[in-house]
PDB file of C-alpha atoms in Angstrom:
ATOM      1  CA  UNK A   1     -43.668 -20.395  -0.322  1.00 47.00           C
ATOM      2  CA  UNK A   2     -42.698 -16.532  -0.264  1.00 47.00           C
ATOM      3  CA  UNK A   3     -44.413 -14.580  -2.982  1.00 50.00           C
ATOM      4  CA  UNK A   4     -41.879 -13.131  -5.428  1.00 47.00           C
ATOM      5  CA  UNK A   5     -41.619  -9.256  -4.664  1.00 49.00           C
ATOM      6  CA  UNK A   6     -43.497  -7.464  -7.499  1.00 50.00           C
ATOM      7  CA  UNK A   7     -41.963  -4.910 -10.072  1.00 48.00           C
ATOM      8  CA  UNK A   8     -43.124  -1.548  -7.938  1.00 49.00           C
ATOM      9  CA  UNK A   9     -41.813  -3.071  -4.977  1.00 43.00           C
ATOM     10  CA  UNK A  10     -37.945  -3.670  -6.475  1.00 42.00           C
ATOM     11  CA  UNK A  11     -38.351  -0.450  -8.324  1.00 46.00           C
ATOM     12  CA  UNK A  12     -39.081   1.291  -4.556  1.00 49.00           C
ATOM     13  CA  UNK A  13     -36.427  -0.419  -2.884  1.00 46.00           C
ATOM     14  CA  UNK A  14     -34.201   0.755  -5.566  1.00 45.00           C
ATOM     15  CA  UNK A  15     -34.801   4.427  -5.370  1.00 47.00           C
ATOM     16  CA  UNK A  16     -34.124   3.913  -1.310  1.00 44.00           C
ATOM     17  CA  UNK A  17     -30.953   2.498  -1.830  1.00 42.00           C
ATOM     18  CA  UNK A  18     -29.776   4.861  -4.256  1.00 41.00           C
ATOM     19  CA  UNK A  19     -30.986   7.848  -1.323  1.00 44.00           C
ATOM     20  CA  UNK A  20     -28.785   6.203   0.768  1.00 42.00           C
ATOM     21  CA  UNK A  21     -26.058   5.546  -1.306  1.00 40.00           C
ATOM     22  CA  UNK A  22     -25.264   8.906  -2.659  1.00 41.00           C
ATOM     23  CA  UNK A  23     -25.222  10.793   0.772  1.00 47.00           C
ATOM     24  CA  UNK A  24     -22.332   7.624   1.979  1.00 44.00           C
ATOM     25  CA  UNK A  25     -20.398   8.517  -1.219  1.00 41.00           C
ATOM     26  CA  UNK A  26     -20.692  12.048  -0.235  1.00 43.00           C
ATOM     27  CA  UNK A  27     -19.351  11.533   3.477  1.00 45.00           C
ATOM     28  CA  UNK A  28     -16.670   9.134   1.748  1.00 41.00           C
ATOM     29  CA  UNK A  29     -15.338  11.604  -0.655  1.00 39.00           C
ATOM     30  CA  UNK A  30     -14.847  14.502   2.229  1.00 43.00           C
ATOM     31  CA  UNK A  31     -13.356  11.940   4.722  1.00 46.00           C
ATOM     32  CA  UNK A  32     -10.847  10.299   1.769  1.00 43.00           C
ATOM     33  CA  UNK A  33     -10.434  12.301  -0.869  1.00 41.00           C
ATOM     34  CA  UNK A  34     -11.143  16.111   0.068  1.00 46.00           C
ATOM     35  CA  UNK A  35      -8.164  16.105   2.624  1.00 53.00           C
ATOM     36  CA  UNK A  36      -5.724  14.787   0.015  1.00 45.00           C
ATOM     37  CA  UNK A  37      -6.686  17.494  -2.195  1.00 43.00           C
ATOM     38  CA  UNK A  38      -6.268  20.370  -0.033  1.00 52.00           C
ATOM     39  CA  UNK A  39      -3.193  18.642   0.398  1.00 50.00           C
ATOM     40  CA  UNK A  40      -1.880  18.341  -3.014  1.00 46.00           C
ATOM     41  CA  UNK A  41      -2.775  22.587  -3.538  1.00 49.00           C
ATOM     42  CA  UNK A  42      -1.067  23.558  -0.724  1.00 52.00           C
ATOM     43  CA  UNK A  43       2.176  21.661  -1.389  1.00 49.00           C
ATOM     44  CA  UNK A  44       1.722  23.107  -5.049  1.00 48.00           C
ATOM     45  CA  UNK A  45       1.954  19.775  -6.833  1.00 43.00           C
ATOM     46  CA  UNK A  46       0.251  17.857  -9.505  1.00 40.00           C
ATOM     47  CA  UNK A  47       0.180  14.562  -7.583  1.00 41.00           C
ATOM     48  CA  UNK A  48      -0.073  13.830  -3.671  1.00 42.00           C
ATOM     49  CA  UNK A  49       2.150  11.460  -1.600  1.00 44.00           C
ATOM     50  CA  UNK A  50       0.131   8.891  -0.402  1.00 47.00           C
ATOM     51  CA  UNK A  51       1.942   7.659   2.659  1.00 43.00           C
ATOM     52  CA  UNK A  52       2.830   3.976   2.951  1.00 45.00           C
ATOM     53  CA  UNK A  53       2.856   1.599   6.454  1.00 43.00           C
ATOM     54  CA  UNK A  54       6.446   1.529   5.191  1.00 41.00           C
ATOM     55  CA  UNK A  55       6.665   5.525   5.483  1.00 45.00           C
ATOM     56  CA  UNK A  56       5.147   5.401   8.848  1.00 43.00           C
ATOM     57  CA  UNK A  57       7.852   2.970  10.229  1.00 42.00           C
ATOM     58  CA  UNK A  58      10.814   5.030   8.601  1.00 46.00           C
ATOM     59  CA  UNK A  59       9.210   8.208  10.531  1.00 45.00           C
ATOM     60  CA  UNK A  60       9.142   6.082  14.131  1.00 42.00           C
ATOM     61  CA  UNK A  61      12.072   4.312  14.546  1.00 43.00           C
ATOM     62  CA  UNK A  62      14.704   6.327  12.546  1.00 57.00           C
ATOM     63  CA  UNK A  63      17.553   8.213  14.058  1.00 83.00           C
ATOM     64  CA  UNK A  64      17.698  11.011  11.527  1.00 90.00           C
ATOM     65  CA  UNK A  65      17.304  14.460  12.036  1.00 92.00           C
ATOM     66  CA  UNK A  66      15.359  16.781   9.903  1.00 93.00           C
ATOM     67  CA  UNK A  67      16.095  20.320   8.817  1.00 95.00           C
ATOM     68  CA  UNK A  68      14.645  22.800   6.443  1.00 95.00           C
ATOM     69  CA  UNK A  69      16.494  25.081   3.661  1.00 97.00           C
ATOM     70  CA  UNK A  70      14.167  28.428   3.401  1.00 97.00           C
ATOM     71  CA  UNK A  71      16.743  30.718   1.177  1.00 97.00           C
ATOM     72  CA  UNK A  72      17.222  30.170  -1.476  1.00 98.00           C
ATOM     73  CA  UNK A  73      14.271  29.324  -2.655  1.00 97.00           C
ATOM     74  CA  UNK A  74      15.439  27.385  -5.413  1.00 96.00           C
ATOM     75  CA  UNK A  75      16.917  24.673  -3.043  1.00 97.00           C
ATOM     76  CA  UNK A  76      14.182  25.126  -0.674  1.00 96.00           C
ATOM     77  CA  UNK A  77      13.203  21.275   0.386  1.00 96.00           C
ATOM     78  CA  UNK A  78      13.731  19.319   2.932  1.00 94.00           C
ATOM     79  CA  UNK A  79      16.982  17.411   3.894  1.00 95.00           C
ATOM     80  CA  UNK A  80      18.129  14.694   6.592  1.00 93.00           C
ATOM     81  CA  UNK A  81      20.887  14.423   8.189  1.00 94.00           C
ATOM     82  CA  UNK A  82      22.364  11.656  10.405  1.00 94.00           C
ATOM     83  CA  UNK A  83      24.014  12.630  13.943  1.00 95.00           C
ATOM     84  CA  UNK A  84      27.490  10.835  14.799  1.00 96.00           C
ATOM     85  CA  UNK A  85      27.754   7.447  16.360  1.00 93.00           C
ATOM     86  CA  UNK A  86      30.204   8.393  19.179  1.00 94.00           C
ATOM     87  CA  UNK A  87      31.502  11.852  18.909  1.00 96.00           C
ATOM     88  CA  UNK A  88      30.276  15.407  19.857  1.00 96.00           C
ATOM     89  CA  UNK A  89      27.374  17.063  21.142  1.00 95.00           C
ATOM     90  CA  UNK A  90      23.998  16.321  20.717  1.00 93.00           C
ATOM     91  CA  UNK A  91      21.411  18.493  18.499  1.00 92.00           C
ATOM     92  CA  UNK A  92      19.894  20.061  21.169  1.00 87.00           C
ATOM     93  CA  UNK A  93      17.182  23.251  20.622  1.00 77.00           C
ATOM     94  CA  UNK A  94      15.605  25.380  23.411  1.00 69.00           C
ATOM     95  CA  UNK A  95      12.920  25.901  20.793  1.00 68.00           C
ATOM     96  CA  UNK A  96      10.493  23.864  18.457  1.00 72.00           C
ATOM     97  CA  UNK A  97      12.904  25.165  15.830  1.00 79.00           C
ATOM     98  CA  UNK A  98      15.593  27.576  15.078  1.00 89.00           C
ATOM     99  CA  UNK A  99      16.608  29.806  12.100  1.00 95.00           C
ATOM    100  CA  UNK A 100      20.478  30.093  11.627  1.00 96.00           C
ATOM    101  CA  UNK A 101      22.842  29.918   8.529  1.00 98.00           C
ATOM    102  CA  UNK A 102      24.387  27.155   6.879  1.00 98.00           C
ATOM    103  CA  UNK A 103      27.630  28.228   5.636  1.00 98.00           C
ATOM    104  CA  UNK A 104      30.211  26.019   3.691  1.00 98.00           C
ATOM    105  CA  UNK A 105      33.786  25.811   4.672  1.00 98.00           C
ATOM    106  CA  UNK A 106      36.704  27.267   2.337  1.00 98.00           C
ATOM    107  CA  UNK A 107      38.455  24.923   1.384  1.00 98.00           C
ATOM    108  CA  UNK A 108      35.562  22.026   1.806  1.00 97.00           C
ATOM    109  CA  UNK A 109      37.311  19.134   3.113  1.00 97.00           C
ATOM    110  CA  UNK A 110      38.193  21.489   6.542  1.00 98.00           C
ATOM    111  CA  UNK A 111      41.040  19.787   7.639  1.00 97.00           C
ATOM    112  CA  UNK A 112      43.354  22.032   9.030  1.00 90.00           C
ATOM    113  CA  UNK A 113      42.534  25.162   8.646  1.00 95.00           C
ATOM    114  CA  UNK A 114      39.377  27.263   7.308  1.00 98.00           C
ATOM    115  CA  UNK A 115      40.022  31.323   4.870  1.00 97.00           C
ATOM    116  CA  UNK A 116      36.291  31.760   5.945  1.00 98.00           C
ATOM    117  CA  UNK A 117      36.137  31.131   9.639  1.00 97.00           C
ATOM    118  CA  UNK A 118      34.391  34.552  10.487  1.00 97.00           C
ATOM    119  CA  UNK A 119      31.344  33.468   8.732  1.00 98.00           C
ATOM    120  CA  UNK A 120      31.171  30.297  10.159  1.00 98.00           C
ATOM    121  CA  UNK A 121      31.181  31.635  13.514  1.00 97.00           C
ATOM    122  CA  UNK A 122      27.399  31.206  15.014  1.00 96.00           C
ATOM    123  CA  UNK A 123      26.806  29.280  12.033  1.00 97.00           C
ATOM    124  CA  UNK A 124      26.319  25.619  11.078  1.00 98.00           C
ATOM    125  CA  UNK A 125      29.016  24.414   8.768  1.00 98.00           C
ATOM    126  CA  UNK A 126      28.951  22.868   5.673  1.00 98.00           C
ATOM    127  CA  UNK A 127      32.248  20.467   5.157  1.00 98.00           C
ATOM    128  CA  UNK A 128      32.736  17.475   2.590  1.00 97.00           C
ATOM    129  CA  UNK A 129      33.948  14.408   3.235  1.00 97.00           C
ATOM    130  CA  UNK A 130      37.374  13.761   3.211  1.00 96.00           C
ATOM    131  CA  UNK A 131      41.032  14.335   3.236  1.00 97.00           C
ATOM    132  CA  UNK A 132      41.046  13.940   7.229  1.00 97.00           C
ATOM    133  CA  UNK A 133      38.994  12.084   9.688  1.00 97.00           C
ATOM    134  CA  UNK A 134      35.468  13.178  10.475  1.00 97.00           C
ATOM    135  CA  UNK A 135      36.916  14.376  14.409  1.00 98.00           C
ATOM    136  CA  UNK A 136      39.463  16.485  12.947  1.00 98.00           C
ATOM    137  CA  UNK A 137      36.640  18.444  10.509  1.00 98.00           C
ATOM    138  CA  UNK A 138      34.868  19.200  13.374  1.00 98.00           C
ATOM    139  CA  UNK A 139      37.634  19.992  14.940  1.00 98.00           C
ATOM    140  CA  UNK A 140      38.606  22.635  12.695  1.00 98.00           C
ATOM    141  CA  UNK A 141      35.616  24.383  12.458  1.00 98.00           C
ATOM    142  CA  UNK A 142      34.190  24.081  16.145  1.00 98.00           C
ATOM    143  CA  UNK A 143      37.626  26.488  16.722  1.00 97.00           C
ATOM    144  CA  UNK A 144      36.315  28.657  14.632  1.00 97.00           C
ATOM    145  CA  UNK A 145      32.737  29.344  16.543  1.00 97.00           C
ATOM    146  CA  UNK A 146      31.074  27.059  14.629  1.00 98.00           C
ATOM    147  CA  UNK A 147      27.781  25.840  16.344  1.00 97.00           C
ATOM    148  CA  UNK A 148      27.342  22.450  14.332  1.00 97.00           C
ATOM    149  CA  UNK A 149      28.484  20.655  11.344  1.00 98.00           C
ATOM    150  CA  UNK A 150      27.121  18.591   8.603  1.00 98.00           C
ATOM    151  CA  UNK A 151      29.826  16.527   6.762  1.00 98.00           C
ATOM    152  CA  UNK A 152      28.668  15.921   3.092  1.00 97.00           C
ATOM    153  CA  UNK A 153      29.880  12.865   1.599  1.00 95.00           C
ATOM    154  CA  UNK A 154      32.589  13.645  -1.225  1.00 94.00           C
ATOM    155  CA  UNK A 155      30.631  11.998  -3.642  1.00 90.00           C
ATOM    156  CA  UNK A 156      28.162  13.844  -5.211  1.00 89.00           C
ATOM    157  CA  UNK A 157      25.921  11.760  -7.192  1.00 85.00           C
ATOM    158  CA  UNK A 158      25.215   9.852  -3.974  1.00 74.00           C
ATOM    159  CA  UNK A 159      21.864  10.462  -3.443  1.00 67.00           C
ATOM    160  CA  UNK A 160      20.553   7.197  -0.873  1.00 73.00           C
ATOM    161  CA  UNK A 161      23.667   6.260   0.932  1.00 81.00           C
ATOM    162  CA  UNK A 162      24.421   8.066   5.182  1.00 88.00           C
ATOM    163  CA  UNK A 163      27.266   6.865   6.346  1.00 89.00           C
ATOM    164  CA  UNK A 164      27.755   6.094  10.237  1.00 92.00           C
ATOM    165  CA  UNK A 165      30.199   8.563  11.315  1.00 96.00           C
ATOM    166  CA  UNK A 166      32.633   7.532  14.282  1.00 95.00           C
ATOM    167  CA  UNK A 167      35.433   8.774  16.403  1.00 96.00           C
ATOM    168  CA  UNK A 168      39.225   8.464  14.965  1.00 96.00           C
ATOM    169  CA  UNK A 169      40.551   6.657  17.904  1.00 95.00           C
ATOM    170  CA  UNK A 170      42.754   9.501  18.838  1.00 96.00           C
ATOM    171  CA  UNK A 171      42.660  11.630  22.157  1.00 93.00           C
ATOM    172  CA  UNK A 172      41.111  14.649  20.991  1.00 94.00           C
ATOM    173  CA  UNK A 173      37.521  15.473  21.911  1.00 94.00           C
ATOM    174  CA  UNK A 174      34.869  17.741  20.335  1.00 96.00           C
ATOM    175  CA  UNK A 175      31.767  19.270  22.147  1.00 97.00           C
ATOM    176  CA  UNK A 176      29.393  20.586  19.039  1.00 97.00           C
ATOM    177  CA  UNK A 177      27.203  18.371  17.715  1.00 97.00           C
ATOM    178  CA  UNK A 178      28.316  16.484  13.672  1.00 98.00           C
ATOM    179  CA  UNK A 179      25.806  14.965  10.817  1.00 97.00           C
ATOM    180  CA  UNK A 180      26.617  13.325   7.752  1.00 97.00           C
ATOM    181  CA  UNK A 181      24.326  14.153   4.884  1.00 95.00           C
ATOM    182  CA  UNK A 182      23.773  13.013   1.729  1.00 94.00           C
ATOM    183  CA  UNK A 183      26.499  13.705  -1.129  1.00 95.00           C
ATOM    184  CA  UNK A 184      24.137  15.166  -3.723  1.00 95.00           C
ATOM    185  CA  UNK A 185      22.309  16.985  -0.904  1.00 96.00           C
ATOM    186  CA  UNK A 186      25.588  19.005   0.185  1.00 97.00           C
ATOM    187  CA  UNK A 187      26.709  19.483  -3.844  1.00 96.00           C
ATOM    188  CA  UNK A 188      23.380  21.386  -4.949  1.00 97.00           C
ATOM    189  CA  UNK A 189      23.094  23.341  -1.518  1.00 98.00           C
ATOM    190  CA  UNK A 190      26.378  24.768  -1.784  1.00 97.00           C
ATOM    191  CA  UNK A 191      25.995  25.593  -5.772  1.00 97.00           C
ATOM    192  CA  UNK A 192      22.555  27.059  -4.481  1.00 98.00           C
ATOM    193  CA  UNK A 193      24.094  28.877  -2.301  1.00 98.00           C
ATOM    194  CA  UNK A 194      26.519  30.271  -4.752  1.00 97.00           C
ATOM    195  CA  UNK A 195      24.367  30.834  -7.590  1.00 97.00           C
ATOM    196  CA  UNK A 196      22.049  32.927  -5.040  1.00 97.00           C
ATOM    197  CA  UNK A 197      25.523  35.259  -4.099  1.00 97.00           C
ATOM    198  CA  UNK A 198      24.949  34.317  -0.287  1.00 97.00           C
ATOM    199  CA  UNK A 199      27.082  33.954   2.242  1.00 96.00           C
ATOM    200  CA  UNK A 200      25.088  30.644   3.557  1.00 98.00           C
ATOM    201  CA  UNK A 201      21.741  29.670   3.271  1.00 98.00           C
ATOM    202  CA  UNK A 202      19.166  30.024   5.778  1.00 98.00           C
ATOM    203  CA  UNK A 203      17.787  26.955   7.248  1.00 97.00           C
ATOM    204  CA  UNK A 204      15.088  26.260  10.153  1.00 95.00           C
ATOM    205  CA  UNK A 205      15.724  23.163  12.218  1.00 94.00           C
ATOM    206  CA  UNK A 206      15.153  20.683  13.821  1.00 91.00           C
ATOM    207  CA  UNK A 207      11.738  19.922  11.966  1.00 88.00           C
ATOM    208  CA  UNK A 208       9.933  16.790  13.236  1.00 82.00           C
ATOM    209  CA  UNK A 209       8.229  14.617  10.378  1.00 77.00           C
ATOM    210  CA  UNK A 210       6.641  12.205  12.228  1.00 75.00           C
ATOM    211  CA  UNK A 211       3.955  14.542  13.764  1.00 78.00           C
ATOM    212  CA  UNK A 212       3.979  16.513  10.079  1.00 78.00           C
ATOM    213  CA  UNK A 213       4.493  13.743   7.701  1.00 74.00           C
ATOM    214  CA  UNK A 214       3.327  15.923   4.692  1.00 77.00           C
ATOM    215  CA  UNK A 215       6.785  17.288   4.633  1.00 78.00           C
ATOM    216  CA  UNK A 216       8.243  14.020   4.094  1.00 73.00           C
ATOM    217  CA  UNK A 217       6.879  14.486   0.415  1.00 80.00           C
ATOM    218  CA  UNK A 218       9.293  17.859  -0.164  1.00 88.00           C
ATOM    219  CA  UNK A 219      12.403  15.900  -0.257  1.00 89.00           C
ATOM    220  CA  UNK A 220      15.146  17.149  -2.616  1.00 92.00           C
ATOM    221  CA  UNK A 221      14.443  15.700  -6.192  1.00 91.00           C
ATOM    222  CA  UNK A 222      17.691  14.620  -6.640  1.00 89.00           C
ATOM    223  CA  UNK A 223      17.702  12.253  -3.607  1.00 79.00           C
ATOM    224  CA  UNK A 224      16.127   8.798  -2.736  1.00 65.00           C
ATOM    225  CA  UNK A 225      14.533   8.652   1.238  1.00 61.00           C
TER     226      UNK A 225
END
């Protein structure tokens, strides 16, 4: 029968395990937690996003696109939009991503006609949902030099919902490319854009959040992703 290890002999074999233990808890802090921290200081906030499987999914096999709102700063976070089913261009960059202006239509709704089509021109516009179908929106303010759209849904305390925008069925054909976005999304850019006495706001896009996922975790706080 095996002798019973004596009292010095546990005590030694403690004080080795501990050595060993403490440097492993080190290396598992830096790996784990250090990385999340430097996270959570440079996005500024007092908790980090810790990113589910579920996250990871939404980021692969979504069809949304991504942009950025830098001015004003007070709406500066980032928003989705989803491109049209079967109508107009496609969102297309020759760069990583581009700076332009997003400028809302006067009156919103864009149907016919637009008082502020010299600022759209070169600009992506801003419409709500509306009034007219989502063809003849894009319509209106592709005519005016428009290089995009986003259509905001007319609702504005809809903060989950994208709707799947299609054609009208009629002849008529656009060429630049349409999103739909998010009701309270399109309310608080355009009163941020108004409060801040600018003509649009300035937004970089497209931004890609599958190979940057920490950006997922600047979404508007109004809205639900």
């Amino acid at each position: 029968m095996r002798d019973a290890p004596s009292n010095a002999v546990i005590a030694s074999e403690m004080r080795h395990t501990k050595k060993v233990f403490v440097p492993l808890r080190t290396v598992s802090w830096l790996i784990f937690v250090f990385p999340l921290l430097l996270l959570q200081c440079s996005l500024g906030q007092q908790k980090v996003h810790v990113f589910t499987a579920t996250d990871f999914m939404l980021f692969d096999t979504n069809d949304l696109l991504y942009f950025e709102v830098l001015r004003p700063k007070n709406i500066s976070y980032i928003y989705k939009v989803r491109p049209a089913k079967d109508f107009g261009g496609k969102f297309e960059f020759q760069s990583d991503a581009v700076t332009v202006n997003l400028v809302a239509a006067d009156p919103p709704d864009a149907c016919y006609s637009v008082i502020n089509g010299e600022a759209l021109q070169k600009s992506i516009a801003l419409v709500e949902r509306g009034g007219c179908s989502f063809v003849s929106k894009v319509k209106t303010v592709e005519n005016h030099g428009a290089i995009a759209v986003f259509i905001a849904d007319n609702h504005h305390d809809n903060g989950e919902g994208l709707v799947d925008m299609v054609h009208d069925g009629t002849e008529r054909d656009v060429h630049i490319p349409a999103g739909f976005m998010l009701g309270s999304d399109g309310y608080h850019i355009k009163r941020g854009i108004e409060g801040a006495g600018m003509q649009g706001a300035v937004i970089s896009i497209p931004l890609n959040v599958t190979t940057n996922p920490s950006l997922y975790a600047r979404q508007p706080p109004w809205s639900s992703w």
